[in-house]
PDB file of C-alpha atoms in Angstrom:
ATOM      1  CA  MET A   1      37.228 -22.138   5.277  1.00 51.00           C
ATOM      2  CA  ALA A   2      34.715 -21.163   2.594  1.00 72.00           C
ATOM      3  CA  GLN A   3      31.488 -19.468   3.607  1.00 86.00           C
ATOM      4  CA  ASN A   4      28.314 -21.539   3.724  1.00 93.00           C
ATOM      5  CA  LEU A   5      25.416 -20.276   1.627  1.00 96.00           C
ATOM      6  CA  LYS A   6      22.132 -19.734   3.484  1.00 96.00           C
ATOM      7  CA  LEU A   7      18.596 -18.879   2.418  1.00 97.00           C
ATOM      8  CA  GLU A   8      15.841 -16.896   4.100  1.00 97.00           C
ATOM      9  CA  ILE A   9      12.261 -17.211   2.883  1.00 98.00           C
ATOM     10  CA  PHE A  10       9.422 -14.756   3.482  1.00 97.00           C
ATOM     11  CA  LYS A  11       5.782 -14.754   2.543  1.00 97.00           C
ATOM     12  CA  ILE A  12       4.914 -11.381   1.049  1.00 97.00           C
ATOM     13  CA  ALA A  13       1.627  -9.581   0.525  1.00 96.00           C
ATOM     14  CA  ILE A  14       0.540  -6.161  -0.698  1.00 96.00           C
ATOM     15  CA  ARG A  15      -2.278  -3.763   0.043  1.00 94.00           C
ATOM     16  CA  LYS A  16      -3.062  -0.296  -1.222  1.00 93.00           C
ATOM     17  CA  ARG A  17      -1.034   2.351   0.564  1.00 89.00           C
ATOM     18  CA  ASN A  18      -3.029   4.114   3.294  1.00 84.00           C
ATOM     19  CA  SER A  19      -5.909   1.689   2.728  1.00 81.00           C
ATOM     20  CA  ARG A  20      -8.430   1.550   5.554  1.00 80.00           C
ATOM     21  CA  THR A  21      -9.040  -2.140   4.904  1.00 81.00           C
ATOM     22  CA  ARG A  22      -6.602  -4.923   5.757  1.00 81.00           C
ATOM     23  CA  GLU A  23      -7.426  -6.781   2.559  1.00 88.00           C
ATOM     24  CA  PHE A  24      -4.459  -8.170   0.656  1.00 94.00           C
ATOM     25  CA  LEU A  25      -4.469  -7.757  -3.110  1.00 94.00           C
ATOM     26  CA  ASN A  26      -3.389 -10.059  -5.915  1.00 95.00           C
ATOM     27  CA  PHE A  27      -0.008  -9.049  -7.337  1.00 96.00           C
ATOM     28  CA  LYS A  28      -1.738  -8.393 -10.641  1.00 96.00           C
ATOM     29  CA  GLU A  29      -2.806  -5.055  -9.120  1.00 95.00           C
ATOM     30  CA  LEU A  30       0.835  -4.038  -8.604  1.00 96.00           C
ATOM     31  CA  PHE A  31       2.118  -4.931 -12.062  1.00 96.00           C
ATOM     32  CA  GLU A  32      -0.893  -3.543 -13.903  1.00 95.00           C
ATOM     33  CA  SER A  33      -0.146  -0.228 -12.181  1.00 95.00           C
ATOM     34  CA  ILE A  34       3.244  -0.366 -13.933  1.00 96.00           C
ATOM     35  CA  GLY A  35       1.985  -1.307 -17.401  1.00 95.00           C
ATOM     36  CA  ASP A  36      -0.714  -3.147 -19.354  1.00 94.00           C
ATOM     37  CA  ASP A  37       1.703  -5.635 -20.926  1.00 96.00           C
ATOM     38  CA  LYS A  38       2.783  -8.172 -18.288  1.00 96.00           C
ATOM     39  CA  GLU A  39       6.236  -8.922 -19.717  1.00 96.00           C
ATOM     40  CA  LYS A  40       7.044  -5.243 -20.165  1.00 97.00           C
ATOM     41  CA  ALA A  41       5.782  -4.511 -16.640  1.00 96.00           C
ATOM     42  CA  TYR A  42       8.203  -7.047 -15.186  1.00 97.00           C
ATOM     43  CA  LEU A  43      11.066  -5.539 -17.183  1.00 97.00           C
ATOM     44  CA  GLN A  44      10.105  -2.035 -16.055  1.00 97.00           C
ATOM     45  CA  PHE A  45       9.953  -3.238 -12.448  1.00 97.00           C
ATOM     46  CA  ILE A  46      13.616  -4.272 -12.718  1.00 97.00           C
ATOM     47  CA  VAL A  47      14.596  -1.001 -14.400  1.00 96.00           C
ATOM     48  CA  ASP A  48      12.828   1.001 -11.689  1.00 96.00           C
ATOM     49  CA  TYR A  49      14.453  -1.068  -8.935  1.00 96.00           C
ATOM     50  CA  ARG A  50      17.914  -0.436 -10.365  1.00 95.00           C
ATOM     51  CA  ASN A  51      17.138   3.268 -10.743  1.00 95.00           C
ATOM     52  CA  LEU A  52      16.281   3.376  -7.029  1.00 94.00           C
ATOM     53  CA  PHE A  53      20.024   3.147  -6.319  1.00 95.00           C
ATOM     54  CA  LYS A  54      21.132   5.650  -9.000  1.00 94.00           C
ATOM     55  CA  GLY A  55      24.437   3.831  -9.391  1.00 93.00           C
ATOM     56  CA  LYS A  56      25.248   4.253  -5.693  1.00 94.00           C
ATOM     57  CA  PHE A  57      25.042   2.146  -2.548  1.00 94.00           C
ATOM     58  CA  LYS A  58      22.208   2.607  -0.065  1.00 93.00           C
ATOM     59  CA  SER A  59      23.098   2.133   3.609  1.00 92.00           C
ATOM     60  CA  ASP A  60      21.089   1.080   6.622  1.00 90.00           C
ATOM     61  CA  GLY A  61      20.183   3.549   9.354  1.00 85.00           C
ATOM     62  CA  LYS A  62      23.271   2.664  11.394  1.00 87.00           C
ATOM     63  CA  GLY A  63      25.633   3.131   8.468  1.00 86.00           C
ATOM     64  CA  THR A  64      27.060  -0.386   8.878  1.00 90.00           C
ATOM     65  CA  LYS A  65      25.764  -2.152   5.731  1.00 94.00           C
ATOM     66  CA  SER A  66      25.128  -1.089   2.150  1.00 95.00           C
ATOM     67  CA  ILE A  67      23.597  -2.601  -0.980  1.00 96.00           C
ATOM     68  CA  SER A  68      23.233  -1.658  -4.630  1.00 96.00           C
ATOM     69  CA  THR A  69      22.418  -3.155  -7.995  1.00 95.00           C
ATOM     70  CA  THR A  70      23.391  -2.056 -11.499  1.00 93.00           C
ATOM     71  CA  LYS A  71      23.361  -3.496 -14.998  1.00 91.00           C
ATOM     72  CA  LYS A  72      26.418  -5.510 -13.997  1.00 91.00           C
ATOM     73  CA  ASN A  73      24.186  -7.603 -11.735  1.00 94.00           C
ATOM     74  CA  ASN A  74      22.096 -10.445 -13.118  1.00 94.00           C
ATOM     75  CA  PHE A  75      18.336  -9.902 -13.197  1.00 96.00           C
ATOM     76  CA  THR A  76      16.014 -12.339 -14.966  1.00 96.00           C
ATOM     77  CA  PRO A  77      12.273 -11.736 -15.296  1.00 96.00           C
ATOM     78  CA  ARG A  78      10.091 -14.756 -16.078  1.00 96.00           C
ATOM     79  CA  SER A  79       6.684 -13.171 -16.381  1.00 95.00           C
ATOM     80  CA  LEU A  80       4.979 -16.396 -17.498  1.00 95.00           C
ATOM     81  CA  ASN A  81       6.003 -17.939 -14.162  1.00 96.00           C
ATOM     82  CA  ASN A  82       5.471 -14.723 -12.135  1.00 97.00           C
ATOM     83  CA  ILE A  83       9.143 -14.882 -11.084  1.00 97.00           C
ATOM     84  CA  ILE A  84      11.959 -12.353 -10.908  1.00 98.00           C
ATOM     85  CA  ASP A  85      15.457 -13.649 -10.101  1.00 98.00           C
ATOM     86  CA  GLY A  86      18.290 -11.256  -9.459  1.00 97.00           C
ATOM     87  CA  GLU A  87      21.284 -10.261  -7.431  1.00 97.00           C
ATOM     88  CA  VAL A  88      22.545  -7.271  -5.524  1.00 97.00           C
ATOM     89  CA  PHE A  89      25.990  -6.336  -4.287  1.00 96.00           C
ATOM     90  CA  GLY A  90      26.245  -5.736  -0.555  1.00 94.00           C
ATOM     91  CA  GLY A  91      28.599  -5.611   2.373  1.00 91.00           C
ATOM     92  CA  SER A  92      29.795  -3.833   5.478  1.00 91.00           C
ATOM     93  CA  ILE A  93      30.777  -0.186   5.617  1.00 91.00           C
ATOM     94  CA  GLY A  94      32.046   2.289   8.183  1.00 89.00           C
ATOM     95  CA  THR A  95      35.066   0.380   9.539  1.00 89.00           C
ATOM     96  CA  LEU A  96      38.666   0.679   8.368  1.00 91.00           C
ATOM     97  CA  GLN A  97      39.968  -2.734   7.289  1.00 92.00           C
ATOM     98  CA  THR A  98      43.544  -3.665   6.479  1.00 92.00           C
ATOM     99  CA  ILE A  99      44.249  -6.209   3.735  1.00 92.00           C
ATOM    100  CA  PHE A 100      46.977  -8.867   3.920  1.00 94.00           C
ATOM    101  CA  ASN A 101      47.839 -11.995   2.014  1.00 94.00           C
ATOM    102  CA  GLN A 102      46.936 -15.039   4.104  1.00 92.00           C
ATOM    103  CA  ASP A 103      50.535 -16.281   4.246  1.00 94.00           C
ATOM    104  CA  ASN A 104      52.050 -12.916   5.182  1.00 94.00           C
ATOM    105  CA  ALA A 105      50.802 -10.964   8.208  1.00 94.00           C
ATOM    106  CA  ASN A 106      53.747  -8.530   8.116  1.00 94.00           C
ATOM    107  CA  ASP A 107      53.205  -6.738   4.823  1.00 94.00           C
ATOM    108  CA  GLU A 108      50.027  -4.755   4.331  1.00 93.00           C
ATOM    109  CA  ILE A 109      48.825  -4.760   0.717  1.00 94.00           C
ATOM    110  CA  GLY A 110      45.950  -2.322   1.038  1.00 93.00           C
ATOM    111  CA  GLN A 111      43.106  -0.863   3.073  1.00 93.00           C
ATOM    112  CA  ILE A 112      39.354  -0.678   2.784  1.00 91.00           C
ATOM    113  CA  GLN A 113      38.485   2.863   3.832  1.00 92.00           C
ATOM    114  CA  LEU A 114      35.509   3.948   5.947  1.00 89.00           C
ATOM    115  CA  ASN A 115      33.455   4.839   2.870  1.00 89.00           C
ATOM    116  CA  GLN A 116      34.443   1.777   0.833  1.00 91.00           C
ATOM    117  CA  ILE A 117      32.678  -1.582   0.606  1.00 91.00           C
ATOM    118  CA  ALA A 118      34.099  -5.065   0.216  1.00 90.00           C
ATOM    119  CA  SER A 119      31.013  -6.384  -1.539  1.00 93.00           C
ATOM    120  CA  LEU A 120      29.576  -9.837  -2.108  1.00 95.00           C
ATOM    121  CA  PRO A 121      26.759 -10.852  -4.473  1.00 96.00           C
ATOM    122  CA  PHE A 122      23.447 -11.756  -2.821  1.00 97.00           C
ATOM    123  CA  PHE A 123      20.755 -13.660  -4.714  1.00 98.00           C
ATOM    124  CA  ILE A 124      17.086 -12.740  -4.486  1.00 98.00           C
ATOM    125  CA  LYS A 125      13.967 -14.402  -5.902  1.00 98.00           C
ATOM    126  CA  LEU A 126      10.504 -12.871  -6.074  1.00 98.00           C
ATOM    127  CA  TRP A 127       7.370 -14.870  -6.833  1.00 98.00           C
ATOM    128  CA  THR A 128       4.441 -12.529  -7.448  1.00 97.00           C
ATOM    129  CA  PRO A 129       1.425 -14.563  -8.672  1.00 96.00           C
ATOM    130  CA  PHE A 130      -1.171 -12.547 -10.577  1.00 94.00           C
ATOM    131  CA  ASP A 131      -4.027 -14.700  -9.274  1.00 93.00           C
ATOM    132  CA  HIS A 132      -3.040 -14.947  -5.632  1.00 92.00           C
ATOM    133  CA  ASN A 133      -2.622 -12.517  -2.736  1.00 92.00           C
ATOM    134  CA  SER A 134       0.389 -14.267  -1.196  1.00 94.00           C
ATOM    135  CA  GLY A 135       3.836 -14.283  -2.795  1.00 96.00           C
ATOM    136  CA  ILE A 136       7.332 -15.354  -1.833  1.00 98.00           C
ATOM    137  CA  LEU A 137      10.640 -13.537  -1.343  1.00 98.00           C
ATOM    138  CA  MET A 138      13.880 -15.513  -1.018  1.00 98.00           C
ATOM    139  CA  ILE A 139      17.145 -13.860   0.014  1.00 98.00           C
ATOM    140  CA  GLN A 140      20.479 -15.683  -0.030  1.00 98.00           C
ATOM    141  CA  SER A 141      23.195 -14.874   2.489  1.00 96.00           C
ATOM    142  CA  TYR A 142      26.505 -16.258   3.806  1.00 95.00           C
ATOM    143  CA  SER A 143      27.615 -17.762   7.128  1.00 90.00           C
ATOM    144  CA  ASP A 144      29.048 -14.460   8.327  1.00 90.00           C
ATOM    145  CA  HIS A 145      27.486 -11.956   5.946  1.00 92.00           C
ATOM    146  CA  THR A 146      23.878 -10.945   5.456  1.00 93.00           C
ATOM    147  CA  VAL A 147      22.076  -7.909   4.083  1.00 95.00           C
ATOM    148  CA  SER A 148      18.588  -9.403   4.249  1.00 96.00           C
ATOM    149  CA  GLU A 149      17.078  -6.717   6.457  1.00 95.00           C
ATOM    150  CA  LEU A 150      18.403  -3.930   4.247  1.00 96.00           C
ATOM    151  CA  ILE A 151      17.068  -5.656   1.122  1.00 96.00           C
ATOM    152  CA  LYS A 152      13.632  -5.862   2.754  1.00 97.00           C
ATOM    153  CA  ILE A 153      13.752  -2.197   3.804  1.00 95.00           C
ATOM    154  CA  THR A 154      14.683  -0.961   0.320  1.00 96.00           C
ATOM    155  CA  LEU A 155      12.144  -3.262  -1.347  1.00 97.00           C
ATOM    156  CA  ARG A 156       9.380  -2.010   0.945  1.00 96.00           C
ATOM    157  CA  LYS A 157      10.310   1.590   0.160  1.00 95.00           C
ATOM    158  CA  PHE A 158      10.437   0.774  -3.556  1.00 96.00           C
ATOM    159  CA  ILE A 159       6.946  -0.781  -3.563  1.00 97.00           C
ATOM    160  CA  THR A 160       5.629   2.231  -1.641  1.00 96.00           C
ATOM    161  CA  ASP A 161       6.551   4.412  -4.625  1.00 95.00           C
ATOM    162  CA  TYR A 162       4.004   2.439  -6.688  1.00 96.00           C
ATOM    163  CA  GLY A 163       1.294   3.208  -4.127  1.00 95.00           C
ATOM    164  CA  PHE A 164       1.325  -0.132  -2.294  1.00 96.00           C
ATOM    165  CA  THR A 165       2.459  -1.385   1.109  1.00 95.00           C
ATOM    166  CA  LEU A 166       4.563  -4.555   1.210  1.00 96.00           C
ATOM    167  CA  ILE A 167       4.217  -6.925   4.184  1.00 96.00           C
ATOM    168  CA  PHE A 168       6.716  -9.676   5.090  1.00 96.00           C
ATOM    169  CA  SER A 169       6.367 -12.715   7.320  1.00 95.00           C
ATOM    170  CA  PRO A 170       9.094 -15.370   7.850  1.00 95.00           C
ATOM    171  CA  PHE A 171       8.281 -18.722   6.277  1.00 96.00           C
ATOM    172  CA  THR A 172       9.878 -22.163   6.512  1.00 95.00           C
ATOM    173  CA  PRO A 173       8.522 -24.791   4.087  1.00 95.00           C
ATOM    174  CA  GLN A 174       7.159 -27.910   5.787  1.00 93.00           C
ATOM    175  CA  ALA A 175       9.449 -30.158   3.731  1.00 93.00           C
ATOM    176  CA  ILE A 176      12.511 -28.359   5.140  1.00 93.00           C
ATOM    177  CA  LYS A 177      11.145 -28.614   8.691  1.00 93.00           C
ATOM    178  CA  ASP A 178      10.488 -32.333   8.278  1.00 92.00           C
ATOM    179  CA  GLU A 179      13.945 -33.003   6.848  1.00 92.00           C
ATOM    180  CA  TYR A 180      15.609 -31.116   9.688  1.00 93.00           C
ATOM    181  CA  LEU A 181      13.617 -32.941  12.397  1.00 91.00           C
ATOM    182  CA  LYS A 182      14.407 -36.292  10.820  1.00 92.00           C
ATOM    183  CA  LYS A 183      18.139 -35.638  11.243  1.00 92.00           C
ATOM    184  CA  SER A 184      18.037 -33.871  14.626  1.00 94.00           C
ATOM    185  CA  HIS A 185      18.138 -34.600  18.336  1.00 95.00           C
ATOM    186  CA  VAL A 186      17.248 -32.632  21.462  1.00 95.00           C
ATOM    187  CA  TYR A 187      20.326 -31.711  23.491  1.00 96.00           C
ATOM    188  CA  GLU A 188      19.130 -29.008  25.880  1.00 97.00           C
ATOM    189  CA  MET A 189      15.993 -27.706  27.589  1.00 94.00           C
ATOM    190  CA  LYS A 190      15.417 -24.360  29.276  1.00 95.00           C
ATOM    191  CA  ILE A 191      12.763 -23.360  31.790  1.00 93.00           C
ATOM    192  CA  ILE A 192      12.285 -19.600  31.625  1.00 94.00           C
ATOM    193  CA  ASN A 193      10.427 -17.155  33.841  1.00 92.00           C
ATOM    194  CA  ASP A 194      10.473 -13.464  32.949  1.00 92.00           C
ATOM    195  CA  ASN A 195       7.835 -12.420  35.485  1.00 91.00           C
ATOM    196  CA  VAL A 196       9.592 -12.834  38.838  1.00 92.00           C
ATOM    197  CA  SER A 197       7.906 -11.210  41.822  1.00 92.00           C
ATOM    198  CA  ARG A 198       9.786  -8.718  43.997  1.00 94.00           C
ATOM    199  CA  GLY A 199       9.754 -11.140  46.925  1.00 94.00           C
ATOM    200  CA  LYS A 200      11.362 -13.902  44.878  1.00 93.00           C
ATOM    201  CA  ARG A 201      13.836 -11.489  43.316  1.00 93.00           C
ATOM    202  CA  LYS A 202      14.904 -10.466  46.806  1.00 94.00           C
ATOM    203  CA  LEU A 203      15.071 -14.097  47.899  1.00 94.00           C
ATOM    204  CA  ILE A 204      17.482 -14.919  45.066  1.00 94.00           C
ATOM    205  CA  ASN A 205      19.629 -12.007  46.227  1.00 94.00           C
ATOM    206  CA  PRO A 206      18.685  -8.548  47.597  1.00 95.00           C
ATOM    207  CA  VAL A 207      20.688  -6.942  44.782  1.00 96.00           C
ATOM    208  CA  PHE A 208      17.914  -8.050  42.367  1.00 95.00           C
ATOM    209  CA  ALA A 209      14.945  -6.840  44.442  1.00 94.00           C
ATOM    210  CA  GLU A 210      14.199  -3.740  42.348  1.00 95.00           C
ATOM    211  CA  GLU A 211      15.098  -5.283  38.963  1.00 95.00           C
ATOM    212  CA  GLN A 212      11.607  -5.541  37.446  1.00 94.00           C
ATOM    213  CA  ASN A 213      12.872  -7.018  34.150  1.00 95.00           C
ATOM    214  CA  LEU A 214      14.746  -9.848  35.828  1.00 95.00           C
ATOM    215  CA  LYS A 215      14.601 -13.152  33.943  1.00 95.00           C
ATOM    216  CA  VAL A 216      15.384 -16.541  35.484  1.00 95.00           C
ATOM    217  CA  THR A 217      16.468 -19.444  33.276  1.00 95.00           C
ATOM    218  CA  VAL A 218      17.059 -23.005  34.430  1.00 94.00           C
ATOM    219  CA  THR A 219      19.074 -25.004  31.882  1.00 95.00           C
ATOM    220  CA  VAL A 220      18.986 -28.789  31.637  1.00 94.00           C
ATOM    221  CA  SER A 221      21.736 -30.195  29.403  1.00 96.00           C
ATOM    222  CA  GLY A 222      24.075 -33.149  29.029  1.00 96.00           C
ATOM    223  CA  PHE A 223      21.572 -35.380  27.221  1.00 95.00           C
ATOM    224  CA  LYS A 224      20.841 -36.410  23.646  1.00 95.00           C
ATOM    225  CA  GLN A 225      17.424 -37.745  22.604  1.00 94.00           C
ATOM    226  CA  ASN A 226      15.517 -38.302  19.403  1.00 92.00           C
ATOM    227  CA  VAL A 227      13.034 -35.454  18.877  1.00 91.00           C
ATOM    228  CA  THR A 228       9.925 -37.641  18.739  1.00 89.00           C
ATOM    229  CA  ASP A 229      11.006 -39.791  21.688  1.00 89.00           C
ATOM    230  CA  PHE A 230      11.772 -36.705  23.770  1.00 91.00           C
ATOM    231  CA  TRP A 231       8.308 -35.192  23.403  1.00 89.00           C
ATOM    232  CA  ASP A 232       6.604 -38.571  23.827  1.00 86.00           C
ATOM    233  CA  LYS A 233       8.362 -39.008  27.167  1.00 85.00           C
ATOM    234  CA  PHE A 234       8.038 -35.383  28.250  1.00 83.00           C
ATOM    235  CA  LYS A 235       4.789 -35.699  30.162  1.00 71.00           C
ATOM    236  CA  GLY A 236       3.481 -33.914  33.202  1.00 61.00           C
ATOM    237  CA  LYS A 237       3.723 -35.295  36.715  1.00 55.00           C
ATOM    238  CA  GLY A 238       1.051 -35.170  39.412  1.00 51.00           C
ATOM    239  CA  ASN A 239      -1.728 -32.822  38.306  1.00 51.00           C
ATOM    240  CA  HIS A 240      -0.209 -32.430  34.851  1.00 54.00           C
ATOM    241  CA  LYS A 241       2.847 -30.658  36.233  1.00 65.00           C
ATOM    242  CA  LEU A 242       5.541 -30.584  33.564  1.00 74.00           C
ATOM    243  CA  ILE A 243       8.305 -29.826  36.063  1.00 77.00           C
ATOM    244  CA  GLY A 244       8.435 -32.175  39.021  1.00 78.00           C
ATOM    245  CA  ALA A 245      11.235 -30.325  40.834  1.00 82.00           C
ATOM    246  CA  ASN A 246      10.291 -27.580  43.271  1.00 85.00           C
ATOM    247  CA  LEU A 247      11.432 -24.334  41.665  1.00 88.00           C
ATOM    248  CA  GLU A 248       9.047 -22.039  43.509  1.00 87.00           C
ATOM    249  CA  ASP A 249      11.909 -20.043  45.016  1.00 89.00           C
ATOM    250  CA  LEU A 250      12.526 -18.889  41.445  1.00 89.00           C
ATOM    251  CA  ASP A 251       8.805 -18.168  40.948  1.00 87.00           C
ATOM    252  CA  ILE A 252       8.623 -21.111  38.565  1.00 86.00           C
ATOM    253  CA  SER A 253       5.426 -23.035  39.214  1.00 84.00           C
ATOM    254  CA  GLU A 254       2.266 -24.114  37.394  1.00 77.00           C
ATOM    255  CA  GLN A 255       0.395 -21.269  39.085  1.00 73.00           C
ATOM    256  CA  ASN A 256       2.857 -18.514  38.204  1.00 74.00           C
ATOM    257  CA  GLY A 257       3.600 -19.822  34.735  1.00 78.00           C
ATOM    258  CA  TYR A 258       6.836 -20.271  32.828  1.00 87.00           C
ATOM    259  CA  GLU A 259       8.127 -21.006  29.360  1.00 89.00           C
ATOM    260  CA  ILE A 260       9.823 -24.212  28.227  1.00 91.00           C
ATOM    261  CA  LYS A 261      12.151 -24.302  25.228  1.00 93.00           C
ATOM    262  CA  ALA A 262      13.846 -27.320  23.690  1.00 94.00           C
ATOM    263  CA  TYR A 263      17.045 -26.948  21.674  1.00 96.00           C
ATOM    264  CA  TYR A 264      17.758 -29.117  18.637  1.00 95.00           C
ATOM    265  CA  LYS A 265      20.919 -29.925  16.722  1.00 95.00           C
ATOM    266  CA  ASP A 266      21.244 -31.883  13.483  1.00 93.00           C
ATOM    267  CA  GLU A 267      24.064 -34.103  12.235  1.00 91.00           C
ATOM    268  CA  ASN A 268      25.915 -31.058  10.838  1.00 89.00           C
ATOM    269  CA  GLY A 269      25.680 -29.109  14.099  1.00 91.00           C
ATOM    270  CA  HIS A 270      22.964 -26.752  12.805  1.00 92.00           C
ATOM    271  CA  GLN A 271      20.794 -25.591  15.689  1.00 93.00           C
ATOM    272  CA  ALA A 272      17.163 -24.563  16.182  1.00 94.00           C
ATOM    273  CA  ASN A 273      14.742 -24.264  19.092  1.00 94.00           C
ATOM    274  CA  VAL A 274      11.024 -24.526  19.792  1.00 93.00           C
ATOM    275  CA  GLY A 275       8.677 -23.616  22.614  1.00 90.00           C
ATOM    276  CA  PHE A 276       6.653 -26.295  24.396  1.00 86.00           C
ATOM    277  CA  ASN A 277       3.346 -24.706  23.399  1.00 82.00           C
ATOM    278  CA  ASN A 278       4.188 -24.802  19.692  1.00 81.00           C
ATOM    279  CA  LYS A 279       6.470 -27.750  19.166  1.00 79.00           C
ATOM    280  CA  ILE A 280       5.901 -27.885  15.402  1.00 76.00           C
ATOM    281  CA  ASP A 281       6.757 -24.221  14.817  1.00 83.00           C
ATOM    282  CA  ILE A 282      10.436 -24.815  14.142  1.00 89.00           C
ATOM    283  CA  ALA A 283      12.411 -22.510  11.870  1.00 91.00           C
ATOM    284  CA  PRO A 284      15.831 -24.040  11.182  1.00 93.00           C
ATOM    285  CA  THR A 285      18.372 -22.080   9.198  1.00 92.00           C
ATOM    286  CA  ILE A 286      18.221 -23.152   5.561  1.00 95.00           C
ATOM    287  CA  PHE A 287      21.691 -24.045   4.286  1.00 94.00           C
ATOM    288  CA  LEU A 288      22.214 -24.346   0.546  1.00 95.00           C
ATOM    289  CA  PRO A 289      24.301 -27.213  -0.891  1.00 94.00           C
ATOM    290  CA  ASP A 290      27.896 -26.627  -1.947  1.00 94.00           C
ATOM    291  CA  GLU A 291      26.996 -27.967  -5.397  1.00 96.00           C
ATOM    292  CA  ILE A 292      25.407 -24.628  -6.333  1.00 96.00           C
ATOM    293  CA  LYS A 293      28.626 -22.705  -5.610  1.00 95.00           C
ATOM    294  CA  SER A 294      30.912 -21.342  -8.283  1.00 93.00           C
ATOM    295  CA  LEU A 295      34.258 -23.193  -8.160  1.00 91.00           C
ATOM    296  CA  GLU A 296      36.126 -19.982  -9.011  1.00 92.00           C
ATOM    297  CA  THR A 297      34.583 -17.602  -6.455  1.00 92.00           C
ATOM    298  CA  HIS A 298      32.794 -19.834  -3.886  1.00 91.00           C
ATOM    299  CA  HIS A 299      29.826 -17.496  -4.352  1.00 95.00           C
ATOM    300  CA  PHE A 300      26.634 -18.958  -5.779  1.00 96.00           C
ATOM    301  CA  ASP A 301      26.460 -19.972  -9.422  1.00 96.00           C
ATOM    302  CA  TYR A 302      23.585 -17.841 -10.709  1.00 97.00           C
ATOM    303  CA  GLU A 303      21.977 -20.457 -12.960  1.00 97.00           C
ATOM    304  CA  LYS A 304      22.351 -23.232 -10.372  1.00 97.00           C
ATOM    305  CA  ILE A 305      20.799 -21.225  -7.527  1.00 97.00           C
ATOM    306  CA  LYS A 306      17.939 -20.190  -9.813  1.00 98.00           C
ATOM    307  CA  LYS A 307      17.174 -23.828 -10.536  1.00 97.00           C
ATOM    308  CA  PHE A 308      17.561 -24.925  -6.915  1.00 97.00           C
ATOM    309  CA  THR A 309      15.266 -22.215  -5.568  1.00 98.00           C
ATOM    310  CA  ASP A 310      12.745 -22.993  -8.331  1.00 98.00           C
ATOM    311  CA  GLU A 311      12.473 -26.477  -6.815  1.00 97.00           C
ATOM    312  CA  ILE A 312      11.908 -25.005  -3.349  1.00 97.00           C
ATOM    313  CA  LEU A 313       9.277 -22.674  -4.780  1.00 97.00           C
ATOM    314  CA  ASP A 314       7.468 -25.577  -6.472  1.00 96.00           C
ATOM    315  CA  ASN A 315       7.254 -27.353  -3.090  1.00 95.00           C
ATOM    316  CA  ILE A 316       5.919 -24.174  -1.464  1.00 96.00           C
ATOM    317  CA  LYS A 317       3.205 -23.865  -4.119  1.00 95.00           C
ATOM    318  CA  GLN A 318       2.087 -27.418  -3.364  1.00 93.00           C
ATOM    319  CA  GLU A 319       2.129 -26.744   0.377  1.00 93.00           C
ATOM    320  CA  ILE A 320      -0.078 -23.645   0.145  1.00 90.00           C
ATOM    321  CA  GLY A 321      -2.397 -25.289  -2.391  1.00 88.00           C
ATOM    322  CA  TYR A 322      -1.527 -22.968  -5.286  1.00 87.00           C
ATOM    323  CA  LYS A 323      -2.394 -24.348  -8.729  1.00 78.00           C
TER     324      LYS A 323
END
């Protein structure tokens, strides 16, 4: 089965390295430190980013994943739109893999050695507005393969060399949240207590008495309800008690406190969860449509994913009030 394409989105911001203030700067500050001409500064940014790798792969601290980018990878600056699109190669490293044809498990046709990488292309998009102190980073991944964290680490290090600190925060556009909720249902709820007293730990079983990090989770499943209907019906009993059952033997009570999480699933089986205290703060995985895949490789088609993520970016600009 072909890999699904996924997308992670981050808000990004910059401040001067070692600055005593927490003030975020417009991205104009970054690119003007590279050059006076905006278009040339964007081009130089790409050249410098490629030079960071020196034609080699950079690995994570555990030596399990590596990425690189060279002139063989697409990179497209659009300085008028404050956008850089590009791609990196990346994959796993450090494990010997044996290669077979799918229809023949008897005859080995090759090996991927410990220092070799079976790479995939990963798409990235940067939006760095000159007149705003909040930008966007998008990183594409696959169902079973991601190098997002390593891309963020190398990008942060790269920006540091210009004298700035890069800050990331996960971001899910409201339009994507709304679309997911429209097609989802609640199928499970969990009541969680991670602050169980010694007496209750011992009551559960003496073997847990000294386990100070013990967590108790009560799972309620076997139901399927519309998201809106579920929360409309999920009201407290008595003196606003959310849980009517007596769970005090597990140290779960209104007095001792607990956490409630609801688990969602959409029509394609894609899952997400939210806490009771922040029901709107859902962050579903963003799956990209098969239409943007290359028919030959089942990777992304570079021009199609550029266009598709441009549309997402336009929606984000509207959401944050950028004009």
